[in-house]
Short mmCIF file of C-alpha atoms in Angstrom, two decimals:
data_model
loop_
_atom_site.label_atom_id
_atom_site.label_comp_id
_atom_site.label_asym_id
_atom_site.label_seq_id
_atom_site.Cartn_x
_atom_site.Cartn_y
_atom_site.Cartn_z
CA MET A 221 66.94 -204.81 -57.51
CA TYR A 222 67.78 -207.67 -55.14
CA ILE A 223 65.22 -210.50 -54.97
CA THR A 224 64.58 -211.33 -51.32
CA GLU A 225 62.14 -213.67 -49.63
CA ASP A 226 60.06 -210.75 -48.37
CA ASN A 227 60.02 -209.24 -51.84
CA MET A 228 58.85 -212.51 -53.47
CA ARG A 229 56.14 -213.02 -50.83
CA LEU A 230 54.99 -209.42 -51.25
CA GLU A 231 54.88 -209.76 -55.02
CA ASN A 232 52.87 -212.98 -54.80
CA GLU A 233 50.39 -211.31 -52.51
CA LEU A 234 50.05 -208.41 -54.92
CA GLU A 235 49.34 -210.89 -57.75
CA GLY A 236 46.55 -212.53 -55.75
CA ASP A 237 48.46 -215.55 -54.43
CA GLY A 238 48.34 -214.40 -50.80
CA PRO A 239 46.23 -212.46 -48.29
CA PHE A 240 46.39 -209.05 -49.90
CA GLU A 241 43.90 -207.63 -47.43
CA ALA A 242 46.48 -207.98 -44.63
CA LEU A 243 48.90 -205.94 -46.69
CA LEU A 244 46.49 -203.05 -46.91
CA LEU A 245 46.51 -202.73 -43.13
CA MET A 246 50.22 -201.88 -43.14
CA PRO A 247 51.31 -198.20 -43.32
CA LEU A 248 51.53 -197.22 -46.97
CA VAL A 249 53.97 -194.66 -48.37
CA VAL A 250 54.12 -193.77 -52.04
CA ASP A 251 57.31 -192.32 -53.44
CA ILE A 252 55.99 -190.69 -56.60
CA THR A 253 59.28 -189.45 -58.04
CA THR A 254 60.79 -192.96 -58.12
CA GLU A 255 57.43 -194.76 -58.49
CA ARG A 256 57.91 -196.98 -55.43
CA VAL A 257 55.31 -198.37 -53.06
CA LEU A 258 56.62 -198.79 -49.53
CA PHE A 259 54.71 -200.92 -47.02
CA GLY A 260 55.91 -200.04 -43.54
CA SER A 261 59.40 -201.28 -42.71
CA LEU A 262 58.94 -204.65 -44.41
CA ALA A 263 59.25 -203.51 -47.99
CA ALA A 264 61.22 -200.29 -47.50
CA ASN A 265 62.88 -199.10 -50.70
CA ILE A 266 61.62 -202.15 -52.69
CA GLN A 267 60.53 -201.26 -56.21
CA LEU A 268 57.55 -203.23 -57.48
CA TYR A 269 56.85 -203.79 -61.12
CA THR A 270 53.79 -206.05 -61.05
CA PRO A 271 50.54 -204.90 -62.71
CA LYS A 272 48.77 -204.88 -59.38
CA ALA A 273 51.44 -202.61 -57.91
CA ARG A 274 51.07 -200.23 -60.84
CA GLU A 275 47.36 -200.13 -60.23
CA ILE A 276 47.91 -199.35 -56.55
CA GLN A 277 50.33 -196.58 -57.44
CA LEU A 278 47.85 -194.94 -59.75
CA THR A 279 44.93 -195.23 -57.33
CA CYS A 280 46.70 -194.36 -54.06
CA SER A 281 46.42 -190.72 -53.18
CA THR A 282 47.39 -188.07 -50.69
CA GLY A 283 44.42 -185.84 -50.03
CA GLY A 284 42.22 -187.65 -52.51
CA ALA A 285 44.29 -186.87 -55.61
CA THR A 286 45.67 -189.44 -58.02
CA ILE A 287 49.29 -189.64 -59.03
CA LYS A 288 48.61 -187.80 -62.28
CA GLU A 289 46.88 -184.99 -60.45
CA GLN A 290 49.80 -184.76 -58.02
CA ARG A 291 52.26 -184.53 -60.91
CA ALA A 292 50.10 -181.85 -62.50
CA ARG A 293 50.14 -179.90 -59.23
CA TRP A 294 53.92 -180.10 -59.11
CA GLU A 295 54.15 -178.87 -62.68
CA ARG A 296 51.90 -175.91 -61.89
CA LYS A 297 54.11 -175.04 -58.89
CA ARG A 298 57.19 -175.27 -61.08
CA ILE A 299 55.69 -172.97 -63.71
CA ARG A 300 54.63 -170.49 -61.04
CA THR A 301 58.11 -170.51 -59.44
CA ALA A 302 59.80 -170.14 -62.82
CA LYS A 303 57.58 -167.18 -63.66
CA GLU A 304 58.36 -165.53 -60.34
CA LEU A 305 62.07 -166.08 -60.88
CA VAL A 306 62.01 -164.45 -64.31
CA GLU A 307 59.87 -161.49 -63.25
CA THR A 308 61.93 -160.72 -60.14
CA GLU A 309 65.13 -161.06 -62.16
CA GLN A 310 63.85 -158.54 -64.68
CA ARG A 311 63.08 -156.04 -61.95
CA TYR A 312 66.41 -156.68 -60.24
CA PHE A 313 68.33 -156.17 -63.49
CA GLU A 314 66.52 -152.88 -64.16
CA GLN A 315 67.57 -151.59 -60.74
CA LEU A 316 71.16 -152.68 -61.30
CA GLU A 317 71.10 -150.84 -64.61
CA LEU A 318 70.01 -147.63 -62.87
CA VAL A 319 73.16 -147.67 -60.74
CA VAL A 320 75.44 -148.59 -63.64
CA VAL A 321 74.06 -146.09 -66.16
CA TYR A 322 73.19 -143.10 -63.99
CA PHE A 323 75.99 -143.38 -61.45
CA ILE A 324 78.99 -145.52 -62.41
CA GLU A 325 79.25 -144.54 -66.09
CA ILE A 326 78.49 -140.85 -65.62
CA LEU A 327 80.77 -140.50 -62.59
CA LYS A 328 83.54 -142.14 -64.59
CA ALA A 329 82.99 -139.79 -67.55
CA LYS A 330 82.72 -136.61 -65.46
CA GLY A 331 85.45 -137.45 -62.97
CA THR A 332 83.33 -136.35 -60.02
CA LEU A 333 84.89 -139.09 -57.89
CA GLN A 334 88.42 -140.39 -57.94
CA PRO A 335 88.74 -143.90 -59.41
CA ASP A 336 89.74 -145.52 -56.09
CA ILE A 337 86.82 -143.89 -54.25
CA ARG A 338 84.43 -144.91 -57.00
CA ASP A 339 85.67 -148.51 -56.76
CA ASP A 340 85.29 -148.44 -52.97
CA ILE A 341 81.62 -147.48 -53.29
CA PHE A 342 80.53 -149.65 -56.23
CA CYS A 343 83.13 -152.45 -56.04
CA THR A 344 82.09 -155.30 -58.44
CA LEU A 345 78.59 -153.99 -59.17
CA LYS A 346 79.31 -153.38 -62.84
CA ALA A 347 80.60 -156.95 -63.28
CA ILE A 348 77.53 -158.27 -61.45
CA HIS A 349 75.34 -156.29 -63.87
CA SER A 350 77.14 -157.95 -66.78
CA ILE A 351 76.73 -161.56 -65.59
CA ASN A 352 73.10 -160.97 -64.68
CA ARG A 353 72.40 -159.77 -68.21
CA THR A 354 73.43 -163.23 -69.45
CA LEU A 355 71.45 -164.91 -66.68
CA LEU A 356 68.29 -162.97 -67.53
CA SER A 357 68.62 -163.76 -71.23
CA ASN A 358 68.80 -167.52 -70.56
CA LEU A 359 65.97 -167.40 -68.04
CA GLU A 360 63.69 -165.63 -70.50
CA ASP A 361 64.48 -168.39 -73.02
CA GLY A 362 63.43 -171.04 -70.48
CA LYS A 363 66.98 -172.43 -70.10
CA PHE A 364 67.00 -172.51 -66.31
CA GLY A 365 69.61 -175.22 -65.87
CA LEU A 366 72.01 -173.67 -68.40
CA ALA A 367 71.43 -170.19 -66.99
CA PHE A 368 72.59 -171.09 -63.50
CA ASP A 369 75.27 -173.44 -64.77
CA ILE A 370 76.92 -170.36 -66.34
CA PHE A 371 76.03 -168.02 -63.50
CA CYS A 372 77.16 -169.99 -60.42
CA PRO A 373 80.92 -170.11 -61.18
CA GLN A 374 80.88 -166.29 -61.05
CA LEU A 375 79.20 -166.02 -57.65
CA GLN A 376 82.54 -164.90 -56.22
CA LEU A 377 81.65 -161.43 -57.52
CA TYR A 378 78.69 -161.40 -55.12
CA THR A 379 80.89 -162.56 -52.24
CA THR A 380 83.42 -159.81 -52.90
CA TYR A 381 80.68 -157.21 -53.19
CA THR A 382 78.93 -158.15 -49.96
CA ASP A 383 82.24 -158.31 -48.05
CA ASN A 384 82.90 -154.72 -49.16
CA MET A 385 79.36 -153.52 -48.42
CA GLU A 386 79.98 -151.95 -45.01
CA HIS A 387 83.09 -150.16 -46.22
CA ALA A 388 81.17 -148.87 -49.24
CA VAL A 389 78.50 -147.34 -46.99
CA LYS A 390 81.14 -145.59 -44.88
CA VAL A 391 82.90 -144.15 -47.95
CA LEU A 392 79.57 -143.00 -49.42
CA GLN A 393 78.63 -141.21 -46.20
CA GLU A 394 82.04 -139.60 -46.02
CA GLN A 395 81.81 -138.34 -49.60
CA MET A 396 78.34 -136.94 -48.94
CA ARG A 397 79.82 -134.83 -46.13
CA LYS A 398 83.04 -133.73 -47.82
CA ASN A 399 82.28 -133.68 -51.56
CA LYS A 400 79.48 -131.16 -52.17
CA ARG A 401 79.68 -131.66 -55.91
CA PHE A 402 79.00 -135.38 -55.53
CA ALA A 403 76.19 -134.69 -53.05
CA ARG A 404 74.41 -132.44 -55.59
CA PHE A 405 74.96 -134.98 -58.37
CA LYS A 406 73.54 -137.82 -56.24
CA LYS A 407 70.45 -135.81 -55.32
CA LEU A 408 69.86 -134.85 -58.97
CA GLN A 409 70.12 -138.46 -60.22
CA GLU A 410 67.83 -139.81 -57.51
CA SER A 411 65.15 -137.31 -58.51
CA ARG A 412 64.78 -138.93 -61.96
CA PRO A 413 61.44 -140.69 -62.53
CA GLU A 414 63.23 -143.96 -63.32
CA PHE A 415 64.32 -144.28 -59.70
CA GLN A 416 60.71 -144.13 -58.41
CA GLY A 417 61.79 -142.56 -55.15
CA LEU A 418 64.66 -144.98 -54.50
CA THR A 419 68.00 -143.65 -53.29
CA LEU A 420 71.50 -144.95 -53.90
CA GLU A 421 71.53 -146.28 -50.33
CA ASP A 422 68.45 -148.35 -51.22
CA LEU A 423 69.98 -149.78 -54.39
CA LEU A 424 73.45 -150.74 -53.15
CA PRO A 425 72.30 -153.63 -50.87
CA LEU A 426 70.24 -155.25 -53.67
CA PRO A 427 72.85 -157.91 -54.67
CA ARG A 428 73.02 -159.17 -51.09
CA LYS A 429 69.24 -159.44 -50.89
CA ARG A 430 69.04 -161.09 -54.30
CA VAL A 431 71.24 -164.00 -53.20
CA TYR A 432 68.66 -164.88 -50.52
CA GLN A 433 65.94 -164.81 -53.18
CA TYR A 434 67.98 -167.05 -55.48
CA LYS A 435 68.34 -169.58 -52.67
CA HIS A 436 64.61 -169.92 -51.99
CA LEU A 437 63.46 -169.69 -55.61
CA LEU A 438 65.99 -172.25 -56.81
CA ARG A 439 65.10 -174.64 -54.01
CA ASP A 440 61.39 -174.43 -54.87
CA LEU A 441 62.15 -174.83 -58.56
CA THR A 442 64.32 -177.90 -57.96
CA GLU A 443 61.79 -179.56 -55.63
CA ASN A 444 59.12 -179.33 -58.33
CA THR A 445 61.37 -180.46 -61.19
CA SER A 446 61.32 -184.10 -62.23
CA PRO A 447 64.60 -185.99 -61.72
CA ASP A 448 64.33 -187.10 -65.35
CA SER A 449 64.48 -183.49 -66.52
CA PRO A 450 67.80 -182.39 -68.09
CA ASP A 451 67.77 -179.32 -65.82
CA PHE A 452 67.53 -181.29 -62.58
CA GLU A 453 71.26 -181.93 -62.00
CA GLN A 454 72.21 -178.38 -62.98
CA LEU A 455 69.57 -176.89 -60.68
CA THR A 456 70.67 -179.15 -57.82
CA SER A 457 74.27 -177.97 -58.20
CA ALA A 458 73.06 -174.37 -58.38
CA VAL A 459 71.12 -174.73 -55.10
CA LYS A 460 74.26 -175.97 -53.38
CA ALA A 461 76.46 -173.17 -54.76
CA VAL A 462 73.97 -170.40 -54.00
CA SER A 463 73.34 -171.79 -50.50
CA GLU A 464 77.07 -171.64 -49.73
CA VAL A 465 77.28 -168.00 -50.82
CA SER A 466 74.11 -167.19 -48.91
CA GLN A 467 75.54 -168.76 -45.78
CA HIS A 468 78.74 -166.75 -46.21
CA ILE A 469 76.73 -163.55 -46.53
CA GLN A 470 74.68 -164.39 -43.44
CA ASP A 471 77.83 -165.09 -41.43
CA GLN A 472 79.33 -161.82 -42.62
CA ALA A 473 76.19 -159.89 -41.66
CA ARG A 474 76.16 -161.60 -38.25
CA ARG A 475 79.79 -160.68 -37.65
CA HIS A 476 79.12 -157.07 -38.59
CA GLU A 477 76.08 -156.89 -36.33
CA ASN A 478 78.15 -158.30 -33.47
CA TYR A 479 80.86 -155.72 -34.15
CA LEU A 480 78.32 -152.90 -33.98
CA GLN A 481 76.95 -154.20 -30.69
CA MET A 482 80.44 -154.53 -29.21
CA LEU A 483 81.28 -151.02 -30.39
CA ARG A 484 78.12 -149.69 -28.77
CA VAL A 485 78.99 -151.37 -25.45
CA GLN A 486 82.52 -149.98 -25.71
CA LYS A 487 81.16 -146.45 -26.06
CA LEU A 488 78.85 -146.94 -23.08
CA LEU A 489 81.76 -147.72 -20.76
CA LYS A 490 84.22 -145.23 -19.38
CA GLY A 491 87.68 -145.74 -18.01
CA HIS A 492 90.96 -147.08 -19.32
CA ARG A 493 90.06 -150.65 -18.28
CA SER A 494 86.91 -150.79 -20.39
CA LYS A 495 88.34 -152.54 -23.44
CA VAL A 496 85.73 -155.03 -24.58
CA LEU A 497 86.62 -155.25 -28.27
CA ALA A 498 88.60 -158.46 -28.74
CA PRO A 499 88.96 -160.99 -31.57
CA GLY A 500 86.38 -163.76 -31.31
CA ARG A 501 84.37 -162.11 -28.55
CA LYS A 502 80.61 -161.96 -29.11
CA TYR A 503 77.84 -159.89 -27.60
CA ILE A 504 75.00 -161.88 -26.03
CA ARG A 505 72.80 -159.58 -23.95
CA GLU A 506 72.65 -156.85 -21.30
CA GLY A 507 70.28 -155.74 -18.57
CA TRP A 508 69.70 -154.59 -15.02
CA LEU A 509 69.98 -157.09 -12.19
CA ALA A 510 69.84 -156.58 -8.45
CA ILE A 511 72.63 -158.00 -6.31
CA VAL A 512 71.35 -159.55 -3.07
CA PRO A 513 73.84 -158.67 -0.28
CA PRO A 514 74.79 -161.45 2.16
CA LYS A 515 73.94 -159.51 5.34
CA GLY A 516 70.43 -158.35 4.56
CA GLU A 517 71.37 -154.92 3.27
CA GLU A 518 69.53 -153.08 0.53
CA LEU A 519 69.57 -154.44 -2.99
CA LYS A 520 72.22 -152.98 -5.28
CA HIS A 521 71.12 -152.54 -8.89
CA LYS A 522 73.86 -153.08 -11.43
CA MET A 523 74.03 -153.08 -15.21
CA PHE A 524 75.43 -156.38 -16.51
CA PHE A 525 76.83 -157.01 -20.01
CA LEU A 526 77.06 -160.67 -20.98
CA LEU A 527 79.69 -161.40 -23.61
CA SER A 528 80.79 -164.77 -24.92
CA ASP A 529 83.67 -165.14 -22.45
CA ILE A 530 83.12 -162.59 -19.66
CA LEU A 531 80.33 -161.09 -17.57
CA LEU A 532 80.78 -157.34 -16.99
CA MET A 533 79.35 -155.71 -13.90
CA THR A 534 79.00 -151.92 -14.13
CA LYS A 535 77.29 -149.10 -12.32
CA PRO A 536 75.78 -145.93 -13.80
CA CYS A 537 77.85 -142.77 -13.69
CA HIS A 538 76.59 -139.82 -11.73
CA PRO A 539 73.72 -138.10 -13.59
CA LEU A 540 75.35 -134.70 -13.06
CA HIS A 541 78.66 -135.73 -14.57
CA PRO A 542 79.56 -133.18 -17.27
CA VAL A 543 80.77 -135.78 -19.80
CA HIS A 544 79.83 -139.33 -18.75
CA SER A 545 76.33 -138.86 -17.36
CA ASP A 546 74.91 -141.40 -19.83
CA LYS A 547 77.70 -143.97 -19.42
CA PHE A 548 78.56 -146.80 -17.05
CA ALA A 549 81.62 -147.26 -14.87
CA TRP A 550 83.46 -150.56 -15.16
CA GLN A 551 83.47 -152.44 -11.85
CA LYS A 552 84.46 -156.04 -12.47
CA ALA A 553 84.79 -158.66 -15.18
CA TYR A 554 84.04 -162.28 -14.33
CA PRO A 555 85.55 -164.98 -16.60
CA LEU A 556 82.77 -167.37 -17.54
CA ILE A 557 85.11 -170.34 -18.02
CA GLU A 558 85.70 -170.35 -14.26
CA GLY A 559 82.08 -169.85 -13.22
CA THR A 560 78.97 -171.91 -12.57
CA VAL A 561 75.34 -170.80 -12.63
CA GLU A 562 72.43 -172.21 -10.65
CA LYS A 563 68.81 -171.30 -10.10
CA VAL A 564 67.65 -170.52 -6.56
CA PHE A 565 64.05 -171.40 -5.81
CA GLY A 566 61.63 -170.37 -3.08
CA HIS A 567 62.82 -166.80 -2.42
CA THR A 568 60.76 -164.61 -4.76
CA LYS A 569 57.15 -165.48 -3.90
CA SER A 570 56.29 -166.48 -7.49
CA GLN A 571 57.53 -163.16 -8.91
CA GLY A 572 60.89 -162.95 -10.64
CA GLY A 573 63.71 -165.23 -9.64
CA LEU A 574 67.21 -165.64 -8.22
CA ILE A 575 70.41 -166.85 -9.87
CA SER A 576 73.55 -167.91 -8.05
CA LEU A 577 76.81 -167.19 -9.89
CA THR A 578 79.85 -168.87 -8.39
CA PHE A 579 83.40 -167.79 -9.34
CA PRO A 580 86.72 -168.70 -7.69
CA GLU A 581 86.99 -165.32 -5.95
CA GLU A 582 83.35 -164.43 -5.37
CA THR A 583 79.78 -165.70 -5.34
CA LEU A 584 77.01 -163.47 -6.66
CA LEU A 585 73.31 -163.80 -5.92
CA VAL A 586 71.45 -161.76 -8.54
CA MET A 587 67.72 -161.14 -8.73
CA SER A 588 65.11 -159.84 -11.15
CA ASN A 589 61.42 -159.16 -10.64
CA ASP A 590 60.67 -160.32 -14.17
CA GLN A 591 60.37 -164.12 -14.32
CA GLU A 592 60.88 -164.27 -18.08
CA ASP A 593 63.92 -162.00 -17.90
CA ILE A 594 65.66 -164.01 -15.19
CA ASN A 595 64.95 -167.25 -17.07
CA ASP A 596 66.52 -165.77 -20.18
CA TRP A 597 69.57 -164.71 -18.16
CA TYR A 598 69.90 -168.25 -16.84
CA ARG A 599 69.64 -169.77 -20.33
CA CYS A 600 72.18 -167.37 -21.81
CA LEU A 601 74.66 -167.84 -18.96
CA SER A 602 74.37 -171.63 -19.03
CA ALA A 603 74.81 -171.72 -22.81
CA ALA A 604 77.84 -169.40 -22.76
CA ILE A 605 79.58 -171.37 -20.00
CA GLY A 606 78.80 -174.69 -21.69
CA GLN A 607 80.18 -173.54 -25.05
CA LEU A 608 83.39 -172.27 -23.45
CA ARG A 609 83.99 -175.53 -21.61
CA SER A 610 83.22 -177.74 -24.60
CA ARG A 611 85.56 -175.64 -26.72
CA SER A 612 88.26 -175.92 -24.07
CA VAL A 613 87.92 -179.71 -23.97
CA PHE A 614 88.04 -179.89 -27.78
CA ILE A 615 91.21 -177.78 -27.96
CA GLN A 616 92.84 -179.86 -25.24
CA ARG A 617 92.08 -183.09 -27.09
CA LYS A 618 93.36 -181.60 -30.31
CA ASP A 619 96.62 -180.61 -28.63
CA ASN A 620 97.03 -184.09 -27.19
CA LEU A 621 96.50 -185.65 -30.60
CA ALA A 622 98.97 -183.25 -32.19
CA ARG A 623 101.75 -184.20 -29.80
CA ARG A 624 104.23 -186.76 -31.04
CA PRO A 625 104.14 -189.88 -28.86
CA ILE A 626 107.25 -190.47 -26.78
CA ARG A 627 108.67 -193.90 -27.58
CA SER A 628 110.31 -195.96 -24.90
CA ILE A 629 113.79 -197.27 -25.39
CA ASN A 630 112.59 -200.88 -25.29
CA ASN A 631 109.98 -200.29 -28.02
CA SER A 632 112.21 -198.26 -30.29
CA THR A 633 114.21 -199.77 -33.13
CA PRO A 634 117.70 -198.35 -32.96
CA MET A 635 119.78 -197.92 -36.06
CA GLU A 636 122.73 -200.12 -35.34
CA ILE A 637 125.36 -197.94 -36.85
CA TYR A 638 128.17 -197.84 -34.39
CA THR A 639 130.97 -195.40 -34.27
CA ILE A 640 133.85 -196.61 -32.12
CA ALA A 641 136.00 -193.74 -31.01
CA PRO A 642 139.51 -194.57 -29.84
CA LYS A 643 140.54 -193.55 -26.37
CA SER A 644 142.48 -190.39 -26.30
CA GLY A 645 146.17 -190.91 -25.83
CA GLY A 646 146.14 -194.59 -26.74
CA LYS A 647 146.33 -196.79 -29.80
CA ARG A 648 143.28 -198.38 -31.30
CA SER A 649 143.24 -202.16 -30.80
CA LEU A 650 141.38 -204.56 -33.06
CA ASN A 651 140.50 -206.83 -30.14
CA THR A 652 139.02 -203.85 -28.28
CA ASP A 653 136.87 -202.98 -31.30
CA GLN A 654 135.59 -206.52 -31.57
CA ASN A 655 134.73 -206.72 -27.86
CA GLN A 656 132.80 -203.46 -28.04
CA LEU A 657 130.85 -204.65 -31.05
CA LYS A 658 129.97 -207.92 -29.30
CA ASP A 659 128.67 -206.00 -26.28
CA LEU A 660 126.54 -203.76 -28.46
CA ASN A 661 125.11 -206.70 -30.41
CA ALA A 662 124.24 -208.50 -27.18
CA LYS A 663 122.35 -205.45 -25.85
CA SER A 664 120.42 -204.81 -29.04
CA GLN A 665 116.88 -206.19 -29.41
CA PRO A 666 116.03 -208.74 -32.13
CA MET A 667 114.49 -207.24 -35.25
CA ASN A 668 112.24 -208.44 -38.02
CA GLU A 669 113.77 -209.38 -41.33
CA GLY A 670 111.99 -206.52 -43.11
CA THR A 671 113.40 -203.90 -40.76
CA ARG A 672 116.70 -205.53 -39.79
CA ALA A 673 119.50 -202.99 -39.79
CA LYS A 674 122.82 -203.87 -41.34
CA ARG A 675 125.41 -205.03 -38.87
CA ILE A 676 129.11 -204.54 -39.17
CA ARG A 677 131.71 -207.20 -38.36
CA LEU A 678 135.39 -206.55 -38.37
CA GLU A 679 137.66 -209.48 -39.31
CA PRO A 680 141.40 -209.30 -39.07
CA ASN A 681 143.62 -210.69 -41.83
CA ALA A 682 140.71 -211.72 -44.00
CA THR A 683 141.48 -213.74 -47.08
CA ILE A 684 139.53 -212.65 -50.16
CA ARG A 685 139.09 -214.81 -53.27
CA HIS A 686 136.95 -213.67 -56.16
CA PRO A 687 134.82 -216.55 -57.39
CA ASP A 688 135.64 -215.94 -61.05
CA ALA A 689 139.25 -215.03 -60.60
CA ALA A 690 141.96 -217.50 -61.51
CA GLY A 691 145.27 -217.45 -59.78
CA PRO A 692 146.76 -217.66 -56.36
CA VAL A 693 144.97 -216.59 -53.25
CA VAL A 694 145.73 -213.03 -52.22
CA GLU A 695 146.08 -212.28 -48.54
CA GLN A 696 145.42 -208.76 -47.29
CA LYS A 697 146.63 -207.51 -43.98
CA GLY A 698 144.62 -205.22 -41.80
CA THR A 699 140.95 -205.16 -40.96
CA ASN A 700 138.12 -205.81 -43.42
CA CYS A 701 134.53 -204.61 -43.01
CA ILE A 702 131.89 -207.19 -43.96
CA ILE A 703 128.22 -206.09 -44.12
CA LEU A 704 125.86 -208.87 -43.08
#
């Protein structure tokens, strides 16, 4: 703890050397877990150890309870959460065991399903049953931190299982239609008293639901566990790991729900142009809106489908159509990135509302008699257009940052390695080489010593003497290359 002037003055006041009554007028916050008394912004995060501060800590209360009573309340919450965790885990494990014993093991022994089909339906459920047996054993022994410390590294089994969930449901439905032997077996097993009226379709989603329960139960357990407890760090890590898996499952469920909505819209549209399924495209909403014509004609009611990047305008097919009587005909798709949306006031006499949609090729004035509905349309359109434009700006900035900057000739540092090519049809002259090198050196920019490139100088008829050599000087004819 750092001793500051404010801290010393505050401590003196708490010991009776100053106007303690003035201190009581300041907003008081008690951090019970770290045993700190915080007085407003003056003594934020200052830990006090004086006897008077201890007395204040023990007598201050939230709701009339002392610190000891508050700690006792937290302990009761922790015990209650721990009990709920153990009891729900026991029930969850029993249900897992029903699937493993009465379906997976028997189907494997009888060969009612082929191994690949059986794996498609049950995926990693047997492995999940195995790791939860260990988890339940540790939880029943009261080893909550150790239990989840062993369990969390194997959460990938839950991720794999939930990612395969939709495919498993499709394969199960297909086998129920095609494999009569499996259909009879499934009905017989579900009629056992152990299942208590549950079907296989009810039991398969249990691991996905259990991850959500782990997230909330672990968070409550950690919040009511003392930081001094040996389980606190392990439980904190478990909350983080389970929350990540839970978020992954939620994102996966959201993507699947969006896919189902897009598939439904695709089936509602007719025509070869009605291809709405596209990577990254999301369904937002749909509904009837009336188009206000510019020349005072009758209102035209259209069905609009708002997706994340386009607004589809459709009209209903003829009710007597032999095939497409319940579908909509594609009329036009408006790209939202090019559009703007505005509210129009004063034209509906306090009922409903008007929205102006402006695109490069057309401007639409749409109307609804429901005020709440038109407001929701405006919010959804504004949000979709705003997200598209912000994403476009982000991608453009990212592209600009990814580009390599173009250096100017004056700012660049050339590597002064010169290759002097002789003129074709002529002899190479030493004087010509030297003149060319002088011109190049004169044009080059000065460089720092750390980055100075090596320069080449050609000297004719250089005389070389080794410093340690004894004897006459040796003259060499020709051109010597000296690196400076």
